[in-house]
Amino acid sequence: MDGELAEAARRGLAEVADPAKAQEMRRYMKSDMPFRGVPKPARAALMRDLVAEHAVADRGQWLDTVTGLWRGAEFREERYVALDLLGHKRYAHWVAVDLVPLHEELIVTGAWWDFVDELAARHVGPLLRANRDTLTPILRSWADDPDRWKRRTSVICQLGAKADTDTDLLAATIESTMDDPDFFLRKGIGWALRQFAKTEPGWVRHFVDTHPGLSPLSRREALKHLG
């Protein structure tokens, strides 16, 4: 791991910490892990400095730094920084399908919507669009996984796909989990359908009409802007 970068990240977060905000953020996120109380703009400014001042030698060091920050985190913002490093444009040329096991680890151990939604939309989704043959069967298997966060990821990972949405995959992942009463799964289904309705409203209307088993929450969210 680039210990200097990781230490600079921890030190930087401590320097801009706001204890009052920390308590508010922890309550809002219902987090067992404490917060430093660093709002997103301050974290973004810190990230700019970290990337500019601390060169990462190679892909292995980049991944070791990400996993080291994540696994050793004492405050939630340290995990946010780990995700920021993982998704930073400077390291985009190192992104490949062999990152999927790491994504899976972060999804399962993060186990809350702030981490999972970021991983689904910013990491797993783009990998899917670039590597459909490899990622599609993996996401189909996640849709049947006992872990609710892997299932949510399989449903919402195409939020930004628009016309590139794989409708067969979207339908399959929703159908695999739509009977589950979990709020985050039902909300995720509605969110995925509502987003795709901006591109293919007819497809979404038909899907909702032909799936009476959709929960009222999922149905309401899916049709929110369709009348």
Coordinates of N, CA, C and O in Angstrom, one line a residue, residues 58-164:
D58 N 2.0 2.0 -9.5 CA 1.5 1.0 -10.4 C 0.1 0.6 -10.0 O -0.4 1.0 -8.9
R59 N -0.4 -0.3 -10.8 CA -1.8 -0.8 -10.5 C -1.9 -1.5 -9.1 O -2.9 -1.4 -8.4
G60 N -0.9 -2.3 -8.8 CA -0.9 -3.1 -7.6 C -0.9 -2.1 -6.4 O -1.7 -2.4 -5.4
Q61 N -0.2 -1.1 -6.4 CA -0.1 -0.1 -5.3 C -1.5 0.6 -5.2 O -1.9 0.9 -4.1
W62 N -2.0 1.0 -6.4 CA -3.4 1.6 -6.4 C -4.4 0.7 -5.7 O -5.1 1.2 -4.8
L63 N -4.5 -0.6 -6.1 CA -5.4 -1.5 -5.5 C -5.1 -1.7 -4.0 O -6.1 -1.8 -3.2
D64 N -3.9 -1.8 -3.7 CA -3.5 -2.1 -2.3 C -3.9 -0.9 -1.4 O -4.3 -1.0 -0.2
T65 N -3.8 0.4 -2.0 CA -4.1 1.5 -1.2 C -5.7 1.6 -1.0 O -6.1 1.9 0.1
V66 N -6.4 1.3 -2.1 CA -7.9 1.3 -2.0 C -8.3 0.3 -0.9 O -9.1 0.6 0.0
T67 N -7.8 -1.0 -1.0 CA -8.2 -2.0 -0.1 C -7.7 -1.7 1.4 O -8.5 -2.0 2.3
G68 N -6.5 -1.1 1.5 CA -6.0 -0.8 2.8 C -6.9 0.3 3.5 O -7.2 0.1 4.7
L69 N -7.2 1.3 2.7 CA -8.1 2.3 3.3 C -9.5 1.8 3.7 O -10.0 2.1 4.7
W70 N -10.0 0.9 2.8 CA -11.3 0.4 3.1 C -11.3 -0.6 4.3 O -12.1 -0.4 5.2
R71 N -10.4 -1.5 4.3 CA -10.4 -2.5 5.3 C -10.0 -2.0 6.7 O -10.4 -2.5 7.7
G72 N -9.1 -1.0 6.7 CA -8.6 -0.4 7.9 C -9.4 0.8 8.4 O -8.9 1.5 9.3
A73 N -10.5 1.1 7.7 CA -11.2 2.4 8.1 C -11.7 2.4 9.5 O -12.3 1.4 9.9
E74 N -11.5 3.5 10.2 CA -12.1 3.7 11.5 C -13.3 4.7 11.3 O -14.2 4.8 12.2
F75 N -13.3 5.5 10.3 CA -14.3 6.5 10.0 C -14.9 6.3 8.6 O -14.2 5.9 7.7
R76 N -16.2 6.5 8.5 CA -16.8 6.2 7.2 C -16.2 7.0 6.0 O -16.2 6.5 4.9
E77 N -15.8 8.2 6.3 CA -15.2 9.0 5.2 C -13.9 8.3 4.6 O -13.6 8.5 3.4
E78 N -13.2 7.5 5.4 CA -12.1 6.8 4.9 C -12.5 5.8 3.8 O -11.8 5.6 2.8
R79 N -13.6 5.2 3.9 CA -14.2 4.3 2.9 C -14.7 5.1 1.7 O -14.5 4.7 0.5
Y80 N -15.2 6.3 1.9 CA -15.6 7.2 0.8 C -14.3 7.5 0.0 O -14.4 7.5 -1.3
V81 N -13.2 7.8 0.6 CA -12.0 8.2 -0.1 C -11.5 6.9 -0.8 O -11.0 7.1 -2.0
A82 N -11.6 5.8 -0.3 CA -11.2 4.5 -1.0 C -12.0 4.4 -2.3 O -11.4 4.1 -3.3
L83 N -13.3 4.7 -2.2 CA -14.1 4.6 -3.5 C -13.8 5.7 -4.4 O -13.8 5.5 -5.7
D84 N -13.4 6.9 -3.9 CA -13.0 8.0 -4.8 C -11.7 7.6 -5.5 O -11.6 7.9 -6.7
L85 N -10.8 7.0 -4.8 CA -9.6 6.6 -5.5 C -9.8 5.5 -6.5 O -9.3 5.5 -7.6
L86 N -10.7 4.6 -6.2 CA -11.0 3.5 -7.1 C -11.7 4.0 -8.4 O -11.4 3.4 -9.5
G87 N -12.4 5.1 -8.3 CA -13.1 5.6 -9.5 C -12.5 6.8 -10.1 O -13.1 7.4 -11.0
H88 N -11.3 7.2 -9.6 CA -10.7 8.4 -10.1 C -10.3 8.3 -11.6 O -9.7 7.3 -12.0
K89 N -10.5 9.3 -12.3 CA -10.2 9.3 -13.8 C -8.7 9.1 -14.0 O -8.4 8.5 -15.1
R90 N -7.9 9.5 -13.1 CA -6.4 9.3 -13.3 C -6.1 7.8 -13.4 O -5.1 7.4 -14.1
Y91 N -6.9 6.9 -12.8 CA -6.6 5.5 -12.7 C -7.5 4.7 -13.6 O -7.6 3.5 -13.5
A92 N -8.3 5.4 -14.5 CA -9.3 4.7 -15.3 C -8.6 3.6 -16.2 O -9.3 2.6 -16.6
H93 N -7.4 3.8 -16.6 CA -6.7 2.9 -17.5 C -6.4 1.5 -16.8 O -6.0 0.6 -17.5
W94 N -6.6 1.5 -15.5 CA -6.3 0.3 -14.8 C -7.6 -0.5 -14.5 O -7.6 -1.6 -13.9
V95 N -8.7 0.0 -14.9 CA -10.0 -0.6 -14.6 C -10.2 -1.8 -15.6 O -10.0 -1.6 -16.8
A96 N -10.5 -3.0 -15.1 CA -10.7 -4.2 -15.9 C -11.6 -5.1 -15.1 O -12.0 -4.9 -14.0
V97 N -12.1 -6.2 -15.8 CA -13.0 -7.1 -15.3 C -12.5 -7.8 -14.0 O -13.3 -8.3 -13.2
D98 N -11.2 -7.9 -13.9 CA -10.7 -8.6 -12.7 C -10.9 -7.8 -11.4 O -10.6 -8.3 -10.3
L99 N -11.5 -6.6 -11.5 CA -11.9 -5.9 -10.3 C -13.2 -6.4 -9.7 O -13.6 -6.0 -8.6
V100 N -14.0 -7.2 -10.4 CA -15.3 -7.6 -9.9 C -15.2 -8.3 -8.6 O -16.1 -7.9 -7.7
P101 N -14.3 -9.1 -8.3 CA -14.2 -9.7 -6.9 C -14.0 -8.6 -5.8 O -14.6 -8.7 -4.7
L102 N -13.2 -7.6 -6.2 CA -13.1 -6.4 -5.2 C -14.4 -5.7 -5.1 O -14.8 -5.4 -3.9
H103 N -15.1 -5.4 -6.2 CA -16.4 -4.8 -6.1 C -17.3 -5.6 -5.2 O -18.1 -5.0 -4.4
E104 N -17.3 -6.9 -5.4 CA -18.2 -7.8 -4.6 C -17.8 -7.7 -3.1 O -18.7 -7.6 -2.3
E105 N -16.6 -7.6 -2.8 CA -16.1 -7.5 -1.4 C -16.6 -6.2 -0.8 O -17.2 -6.1 0.3
L106 N -16.5 -5.1 -1.5 CA -16.9 -3.8 -1.0 C -18.4 -3.7 -0.9 O -18.9 -3.1 0.1
I107 N -19.1 -4.3 -1.8 CA -20.6 -4.4 -1.7 C -21.1 -5.1 -0.4 O -21.9 -4.7 0.3
V108 N -20.5 -6.3 -0.2 CA -20.9 -7.1 0.9 C -20.5 -6.6 2.2 O -21.2 -6.6 3.2
T109 N -19.3 -6.0 2.3 CA -18.8 -5.5 3.6 C -19.3 -4.1 3.8 O -19.4 -3.7 5.0
G110 N -19.6 -3.3 2.8 CA -20.2 -2.0 2.9 C -21.6 -2.1 3.4 O -22.0 -1.4 4.3
A111 N -22.4 -3.0 2.8 CA -23.7 -3.3 3.2 C -24.6 -2.2 3.6 O -25.3 -2.3 4.6
W112 N -24.6 -1.1 2.8 CA -25.5 0.0 3.0 C -25.6 0.8 1.7 O -24.7 0.7 0.9
W113 N -26.7 1.5 1.6 CA -27.0 2.1 0.3 C -25.9 3.2 -0.2 O -25.7 3.3 -1.4
D114 N -25.3 3.9 0.7 CA -24.4 4.9 0.3 C -23.2 4.3 -0.5 O -22.7 4.8 -1.5
F115 N -22.6 3.2 0.1 CA -21.5 2.5 -0.6 C -22.0 1.7 -1.8 O -21.4 1.8 -2.9
V116 N -23.1 1.0 -1.7 CA -23.6 0.1 -2.7 C -24.0 0.8 -3.9 O -23.7 0.4 -5.1
D117 N -24.8 1.9 -3.8 CA -25.3 2.6 -4.9 C -24.1 3.3 -5.7 O -24.2 3.3 -7.0
E118 N -23.1 3.7 -5.0 CA -21.9 4.3 -5.7 C -21.2 3.2 -6.5 O -20.9 3.4 -7.7
L119 N -21.1 2.0 -5.9 CA -20.4 0.9 -6.6 C -21.2 0.4 -7.8 O -20.6 0.1 -8.8
A120 N -22.5 0.3 -7.6 CA -23.4 -0.2 -8.7 C -23.3 0.8 -9.9 O -23.1 0.3 -11.0
A121 N -23.5 2.0 -9.7 CA -23.7 3.0 -10.8 C -22.4 3.4 -11.4 O -22.2 3.5 -12.6
R122 N -21.3 3.6 -10.6 CA -20.1 4.2 -11.0 C -19.0 3.1 -11.4 O -18.1 3.4 -12.2
H123 N -19.2 1.9 -10.9 CA -18.2 0.9 -11.1 C -18.7 -0.3 -11.9 O -18.2 -0.6 -12.9
V124 N -19.7 -1.0 -11.3 CA -20.2 -2.2 -11.9 C -20.9 -1.9 -13.2 O -20.7 -2.6 -14.2
G125 N -21.7 -0.9 -13.3 CA -22.4 -0.6 -14.5 C -21.5 -0.3 -15.7 O -21.7 -0.9 -16.7
P126 N -20.6 0.6 -15.6 CA -19.7 0.8 -16.7 C -18.9 -0.5 -17.1 O -18.7 -0.7 -18.3
L127 N -18.5 -1.3 -16.1 CA -17.8 -2.6 -16.5 C -18.7 -3.5 -17.3 O -18.3 -4.2 -18.2
L128 N -20.0 -3.5 -16.9 CA -21.0 -4.3 -17.6 C -21.1 -3.9 -19.0 O -21.0 -4.7 -20.0
R129 N -21.2 -2.6 -19.3 CA -21.4 -2.1 -20.6 C -20.1 -2.3 -21.5 O -20.3 -2.5 -22.7
A130 N -19.0 -2.4 -20.9 CA -17.8 -2.7 -21.6 C -17.4 -4.1 -21.8 O -16.6 -4.5 -22.6
N131 N -18.1 -5.0 -20.9 CA -17.7 -6.4 -20.9 C -19.0 -7.3 -20.7 O -19.1 -8.0 -19.7
R132 N -19.9 -7.1 -21.6 CA -21.2 -7.8 -21.4 C -21.1 -9.3 -21.3 O -21.8 -9.9 -20.4
D133 N -20.3 -9.9 -22.1 CA -20.2 -11.4 -22.1 C -19.8 -11.9 -20.7 O -20.2 -13.0 -20.2
T134 N -18.9 -11.2 -20.1 CA -18.3 -11.6 -18.8 C -19.2 -11.2 -17.6 O -19.5 -12.0 -16.7
L135 N -19.7 -10.0 -17.7 CA -20.5 -9.4 -16.5 C -21.9 -9.9 -16.4 O -22.5 -10.0 -15.3
T136 N -22.6 -10.1 -17.6 CA -24.0 -10.5 -17.5 C -24.3 -11.7 -16.7 O -25.2 -11.7 -15.9
P137 N -23.6 -12.8 -16.9 CA -23.8 -14.0 -16.1 C -23.5 -13.8 -14.6 O -24.2 -14.3 -13.7
I138 N -22.5 -13.0 -14.3 CA -22.2 -12.6 -12.9 C -23.4 -11.9 -12.3 O -23.8 -12.2 -11.2
L139 N -23.9 -10.9 -13.0 CA -25.0 -10.1 -12.4 C -26.3 -11.0 -12.3 O -27.1 -10.8 -11.4
R140 N -26.5 -11.9 -13.2 CA -27.6 -12.8 -13.1 C -27.5 -13.6 -11.9 O -28.5 -13.9 -11.2
S141 N -26.3 -14.1 -11.6 CA -26.1 -14.9 -10.3 C -26.3 -14.0 -9.1 O -26.8 -14.5 -8.1
W142 N -25.8 -12.7 -9.1 CA -26.0 -11.8 -8.0 C -27.5 -11.6 -7.7 O -27.9 -11.4 -6.6
A143 N -28.3 -11.6 -8.8 CA -29.8 -11.4 -8.6 C -30.4 -12.5 -7.8 O -31.5 -12.3 -7.3
D144 N -29.8 -13.6 -7.7 CA -30.3 -14.8 -6.9 C -29.6 -15.0 -5.6 O -29.8 -16.0 -4.9
D145 N -28.6 -14.1 -5.3 CA -27.8 -14.3 -4.2 C -28.6 -14.0 -2.9 O -29.4 -13.1 -2.8
P146 N -28.2 -14.7 -1.8 CA -28.9 -14.3 -0.5 C -28.6 -12.9 0.0 O -29.4 -12.3 0.8
D147 N -27.5 -12.3 -0.4 CA -27.1 -11.0 0.0 C -27.9 -9.9 -0.7 O -27.9 -9.8 -1.9
R148 N -28.7 -9.2 0.1 CA -29.6 -8.2 -0.6 C -28.9 -7.1 -1.3 O -29.4 -6.5 -2.3
W149 N -27.6 -6.8 -0.9 CA -26.9 -5.7 -1.6 C -26.4 -6.1 -2.9 O -26.3 -5.3 -3.8
K150 N -26.0 -7.4 -3.1 CA -25.6 -7.9 -4.4 C -26.8 -7.9 -5.3 O -26.8 -7.5 -6.5
R151 N -28.0 -8.2 -4.7 CA -29.2 -8.2 -5.6 C -29.6 -6.8 -6.0 O -30.0 -6.5 -7.1
R152 N -29.5 -5.8 -5.0 CA -29.8 -4.4 -5.4 C -28.8 -4.0 -6.5 O -29.2 -3.3 -7.4
T153 N -27.6 -4.3 -6.3 CA -26.6 -3.9 -7.4 C -27.0 -4.5 -8.7 O -26.9 -3.8 -9.7
S154 N -27.4 -5.7 -8.8 CA -27.8 -6.3 -10.1 C -28.9 -5.5 -10.7 O -29.0 -5.4 -12.0
V155 N -29.8 -5.0 -9.9 CA -31.0 -4.3 -10.4 C -30.6 -2.9 -10.9 O -31.1 -2.4 -11.9
I156 N -29.8 -2.2 -10.1 CA -29.6 -0.7 -10.3 C -28.4 -0.4 -11.1 O -28.1 0.8 -11.4
C157 N -27.6 -1.4 -11.4 CA -26.3 -1.1 -12.1 C -26.4 -0.5 -13.5 O -25.5 0.0 -14.0
Q158 N -27.6 -0.6 -14.1 CA -27.8 0.0 -15.4 C -28.5 1.4 -15.4 O -29.0 1.8 -16.4
L159 N -28.5 2.0 -14.2 CA -29.2 3.3 -14.1 C -28.7 4.3 -15.1 O -29.5 5.1 -15.6
G160 N -27.4 4.3 -15.5 CA -26.9 5.3 -16.4 C -26.8 4.8 -17.9 O -26.2 5.5 -18.7
A161 N -27.4 3.6 -18.1 CA -27.2 3.0 -19.5 C -28.0 3.6 -20.6 O -27.7 3.5 -21.7
K162 N -29.2 4.1 -20.2 CA -30.1 4.7 -21.2 C -30.4 3.7 -22.3 O -30.8 2.6 -22.1
A163 N -30.1 4.1 -23.6 CA -30.4 3.2 -24.7 C -29.6 1.9 -24.8 O -29.9 1.0 -25.5
D164 N -28.5 1.9 -24.0 CA -27.6 0.7 -23.9 C -28.1 -0.3 -22.9 O -27.4 -1.3 -22.6

